[in-house]
Short mmCIF file of C-alpha atoms in Angstrom, two decimals:
data_model
loop_
_atom_site.label_atom_id
_atom_site.label_comp_id
_atom_site.label_asym_id
_atom_site.label_seq_id
_atom_site.Cartn_x
_atom_site.Cartn_y
_atom_site.Cartn_z
CA MET A 794 121.51 79.49 117.68
CA ALA A 795 120.37 82.76 116.15
CA TYR A 796 119.48 83.56 112.54
CA LYS A 797 121.69 86.64 112.39
CA ARG A 798 124.67 84.65 113.68
CA LEU A 799 124.42 81.59 111.44
CA ASN A 800 127.50 82.61 109.45
CA ASP A 801 129.49 81.51 112.47
CA ARG A 802 131.23 78.26 111.49
CA GLN A 803 130.09 76.23 114.49
CA ARG A 804 126.48 77.39 114.30
CA LYS A 805 126.39 76.70 110.57
CA ALA A 806 127.68 73.17 111.13
CA ALA A 807 125.10 72.55 113.86
CA LEU A 808 122.10 73.94 111.96
CA ASP A 809 120.90 70.72 110.29
CA GLY A 810 121.01 68.78 113.54
CA PHE A 811 119.27 71.58 115.40
CA LEU A 812 116.44 71.74 112.84
CA ASP A 813 116.07 67.95 112.87
CA SER A 814 115.64 68.08 116.64
CA ALA A 815 113.14 70.94 116.36
CA SER A 816 111.08 68.83 113.93
CA GLN A 817 110.40 66.38 116.75
CA ILE A 818 108.76 68.97 119.02
CA ASP A 819 105.09 68.18 119.56
CA GLY A 820 103.85 71.72 119.10
CA LEU A 821 102.70 74.53 116.84
CA ALA A 822 104.90 77.34 115.53
CA VAL A 823 102.79 80.29 114.41
CA SER A 824 104.27 83.28 112.58
CA LEU A 825 102.60 86.57 111.67
CA VAL A 826 104.19 88.57 108.87
CA PHE A 827 103.53 92.32 108.68
CA PRO A 828 104.81 94.51 105.83
CA LYS A 829 106.20 97.90 106.77
CA SER A 830 103.30 99.50 104.88
CA ILE A 831 101.09 98.49 107.83
CA PRO A 832 102.37 100.65 110.72
CA HIS A 833 99.82 99.46 113.25
CA VAL A 834 97.07 96.88 113.68
CA TRP A 835 96.33 96.58 117.38
CA ALA A 836 97.79 99.87 118.60
CA PRO A 837 96.46 102.77 116.52
CA PRO A 838 97.34 106.34 117.55
CA GLY A 839 95.88 107.18 120.95
CA ILE A 840 95.44 103.62 122.20
CA LEU A 841 98.58 103.75 124.35
CA ALA A 842 97.13 106.54 126.48
CA ILE A 843 93.92 104.56 126.93
CA TRP A 844 95.78 101.48 128.14
CA GLN A 845 97.96 103.59 130.41
CA GLY A 846 94.85 104.95 132.07
CA SER A 847 92.92 101.69 132.31
CA VAL A 848 95.70 99.27 133.27
CA GLY A 849 98.23 101.62 134.81
CA LEU A 850 101.18 100.97 132.51
CA LYS A 851 104.41 102.25 134.04
CA GLY A 852 106.99 101.72 131.30
CA LYS A 853 108.12 104.26 128.73
CA TRP A 854 106.80 102.94 125.43
CA THR A 855 107.48 104.02 121.87
CA HIS A 856 104.59 103.53 119.47
CA SER A 857 106.41 100.74 117.58
CA ALA A 858 107.33 98.85 120.76
CA PHE A 859 103.78 99.07 122.10
CA GLU A 860 102.37 97.90 118.78
CA ARG A 861 104.69 94.90 118.96
CA LEU A 862 103.56 94.17 122.49
CA MET A 863 99.90 94.35 121.49
CA ARG A 864 100.46 92.09 118.48
CA THR A 865 102.30 89.49 120.51
CA ALA A 866 100.08 89.54 123.58
CA THR A 867 96.90 89.40 121.47
CA LEU A 868 98.18 86.43 119.47
CA ILE A 869 99.20 84.57 122.63
CA SER A 870 95.85 85.17 124.33
CA LEU A 871 94.00 84.00 121.21
CA LEU A 872 96.12 80.85 121.02
CA ILE A 873 95.50 80.13 124.70
CA GLY A 874 91.78 80.66 124.19
CA THR A 875 91.72 78.40 121.13
CA PHE A 876 93.99 75.53 122.12
CA GLY A 877 94.15 75.71 125.92
CA LYS A 878 92.21 73.62 128.38
CA ASP A 879 91.20 73.82 132.01
CA GLY A 880 94.14 73.65 134.38
CA GLN A 881 96.80 73.93 131.68
CA ASN A 882 99.85 75.98 132.65
CA VAL A 883 101.11 78.45 130.04
CA TYR A 884 104.49 80.15 129.99
CA TRP A 885 105.48 82.96 127.62
CA ILE A 886 109.26 82.90 127.23
CA SER A 887 110.75 85.66 125.09
CA ASP A 888 114.17 86.81 124.11
CA GLU A 889 115.23 90.13 125.60
CA ASP A 890 113.67 92.35 122.94
CA ALA A 891 112.05 95.78 123.14
CA ILE A 892 109.02 94.41 125.00
CA PHE A 893 111.18 93.33 127.94
CA ALA A 894 113.83 96.05 127.69
CA THR A 895 113.20 97.30 131.25
CA PRO A 896 111.60 95.89 134.42
CA GLU A 897 108.75 98.37 133.99
CA ARG A 898 108.03 97.15 130.46
CA SER A 899 108.15 93.54 131.64
CA ALA A 900 105.59 94.32 134.34
CA ASP A 901 103.41 96.12 131.78
CA ALA A 902 103.53 93.07 129.51
CA ALA A 903 102.28 90.91 132.37
CA ARG A 904 99.44 93.34 133.15
CA LEU A 905 98.39 93.60 129.53
CA MET A 906 98.59 89.84 129.00
CA SER A 907 96.30 89.32 132.00
CA GLN A 908 93.75 91.77 130.62
CA LEU A 909 93.75 90.26 127.14
CA ALA A 910 93.49 86.73 128.54
CA ASN A 911 90.34 87.81 130.36
CA LEU A 912 88.90 88.89 127.01
CA HIS A 913 89.82 85.88 124.89
CA VAL A 914 90.11 82.91 127.27
CA ARG A 915 86.84 81.29 128.30
CA HIS A 916 88.19 78.21 130.10
CA GLN A 917 89.99 78.13 133.44
CA PRO A 918 93.74 77.92 132.74
CA GLY A 919 96.32 77.06 135.35
CA GLU A 920 99.36 79.22 135.93
CA LEU A 921 100.26 81.94 133.42
CA GLY A 922 103.96 82.83 133.57
CA ILE A 923 105.94 85.43 131.63
CA GLY A 924 109.71 85.73 131.43
CA THR A 925 112.77 85.94 129.21
CA VAL A 926 115.54 83.50 128.39
CA THR A 927 117.49 84.85 131.38
CA ILE A 928 115.50 82.43 133.57
CA ASP A 929 117.18 79.50 131.80
CA PRO A 930 118.63 77.31 134.60
CA GLY A 931 121.50 76.10 132.42
CA ASP A 932 120.00 73.32 130.33
CA ARG A 933 119.27 75.81 127.51
CA ALA A 934 115.70 74.54 127.04
CA GLU A 935 114.28 78.07 127.01
CA GLU A 936 117.15 79.32 124.84
CA ASP A 937 116.62 76.52 122.32
CA LEU A 938 112.85 76.99 122.09
CA CYS A 939 113.28 80.71 121.46
CA ALA A 940 116.00 79.93 118.92
CA VAL A 941 113.52 77.85 116.88
CA SER A 942 111.22 80.87 116.66
CA ASP A 943 114.15 83.14 115.86
CA LEU A 944 115.28 80.94 112.95
CA ILE A 945 111.77 80.71 111.52
CA GLY A 946 111.18 84.45 111.88
CA GLY A 947 114.52 85.41 110.33
CA ALA A 948 114.04 83.16 107.33
CA LEU A 949 110.43 84.25 106.75
CA ALA A 950 111.41 87.92 106.90
CA GLU A 951 113.99 87.38 104.16
CA ILE A 952 111.72 85.15 102.08
CA CYS A 953 108.75 87.54 102.22
CA THR A 954 110.96 90.52 101.42
CA ASP A 955 112.15 88.64 98.33
CA MET A 956 108.55 87.89 97.34
CA ASN A 957 107.38 91.47 97.80
CA SER A 958 106.31 93.22 94.62
CA GLY A 959 107.66 96.56 95.89
CA GLU A 960 104.78 98.66 94.53
CA THR A 961 101.68 98.00 96.60
CA GLY A 962 103.39 96.38 99.56
CA GLU A 963 101.50 93.18 98.77
CA THR A 964 103.40 89.92 98.60
CA ASN A 965 103.35 88.06 95.29
CA ARG A 966 100.43 85.66 95.68
CA SER A 967 101.69 83.23 93.03
CA GLN A 968 105.24 82.81 94.30
CA ARG A 969 105.49 80.01 96.84
CA TRP A 970 109.02 78.81 96.21
CA LEU A 971 112.44 79.89 97.39
CA SER A 972 114.45 81.84 94.86
CA ALA A 973 118.16 81.97 94.10
CA ASN A 974 118.22 85.55 95.40
CA LEU A 975 118.03 84.33 98.99
CA SER A 976 120.97 83.76 101.28
CA TRP A 977 122.02 80.18 101.98
CA LYS A 978 120.50 80.34 105.46
CA ALA A 979 117.11 81.51 104.15
CA GLN A 980 117.16 78.65 101.65
CA GLU A 981 118.18 76.15 104.34
CA VAL A 982 115.68 77.22 107.00
CA GLY A 983 113.00 78.00 104.41
CA GLY A 984 113.30 74.51 102.96
CA TRP A 985 112.88 73.12 106.46
CA ILE A 986 109.79 75.31 107.05
CA ALA A 987 108.23 74.01 103.84
CA LYS A 988 108.55 70.36 104.89
CA ARG A 989 105.81 68.47 106.68
CA HIS A 990 107.18 67.42 110.06
CA ALA A 991 106.06 64.51 112.18
CA GLY A 992 105.95 66.62 115.34
CA LEU A 993 106.16 70.36 114.83
CA ARG A 994 103.40 72.10 112.87
CA ILE A 995 104.36 75.39 111.26
CA ALA A 996 101.75 77.96 110.21
CA THR A 997 102.49 81.36 108.68
CA PHE A 998 99.92 84.12 108.23
CA MET A 999 100.60 87.23 106.18
CA PHE A 1000 98.89 90.56 106.71
CA GLU A 1001 98.55 92.65 103.57
CA ASN A 1002 97.60 96.19 102.64
CA ASP A 1003 95.62 96.50 99.42
CA GLY A 1004 96.67 100.13 98.95
CA GLN A 1005 93.28 101.45 100.05
CA ASN A 1006 93.78 101.06 103.79
CA GLN A 1007 92.06 97.68 103.72
CA LEU A 1008 93.73 95.00 105.81
CA GLY A 1009 93.78 91.42 104.60
CA VAL A 1010 95.31 88.21 105.91
CA ARG A 1011 96.14 84.92 104.26
CA ARG A 1012 98.13 81.81 105.01
CA LEU A 1013 101.49 81.34 103.32
CA ASP A 1014 102.35 77.76 102.38
CA LEU A 1015 105.75 77.35 100.80
CA GLU A 1016 105.76 74.64 98.16
CA PRO A 1017 108.37 72.00 99.04
CA SER A 1018 108.26 70.39 95.58
CA ALA A 1019 109.30 73.66 93.93
CA LEU A 1020 112.19 74.64 96.17
CA TRP A 1021 115.23 76.13 94.49
CA HIS A 1022 118.32 74.09 95.24
CA PRO A 1023 121.86 75.53 94.93
#
């Protein structure tokens, strides 16, 4: 299951059942939405060289890829520090994106994650593991968990683009529904995101630029009672 491939007949037919199963997960799905008007948050110009010197990063990083690594690793370390407990094992499983494009980048991600965990985690966690879906032993558990994130991320990207005012880069604060301009898959997954699930909690936070280089963040709650239905 992948958002970009949902037009495939078999994936489209399986989507409702897949989302119903995902609703039963006892967990938290957190999404951060960044407009393109915010080029960097955690990796401003010059920070890559500092990390290379202090941690010994070996991979060849573009600015955008390193910014993505810093965003992701910082969020994960904050979540571990907030919700984790002593002795709890934590595993970061990712798809094979730019962060894990090479063995050197994968090793850098592990080093950086360790450093950030030392900053944000005050309890004594158990094992911290990092890997990609290639470690899946065949039961597709890792693939399916990453697919849930992929579906949520793909739908939110389309929904937030539709909400964007286009002038200041700030998302329309009053629009909380799904419009008829969206693709069927954004409507389908977006409607699922807006529901209150018995197991899975879904939280979306939007970073915004006010046009004066001031960074803001707010939570986006789609309104299930106002969803547009085809």
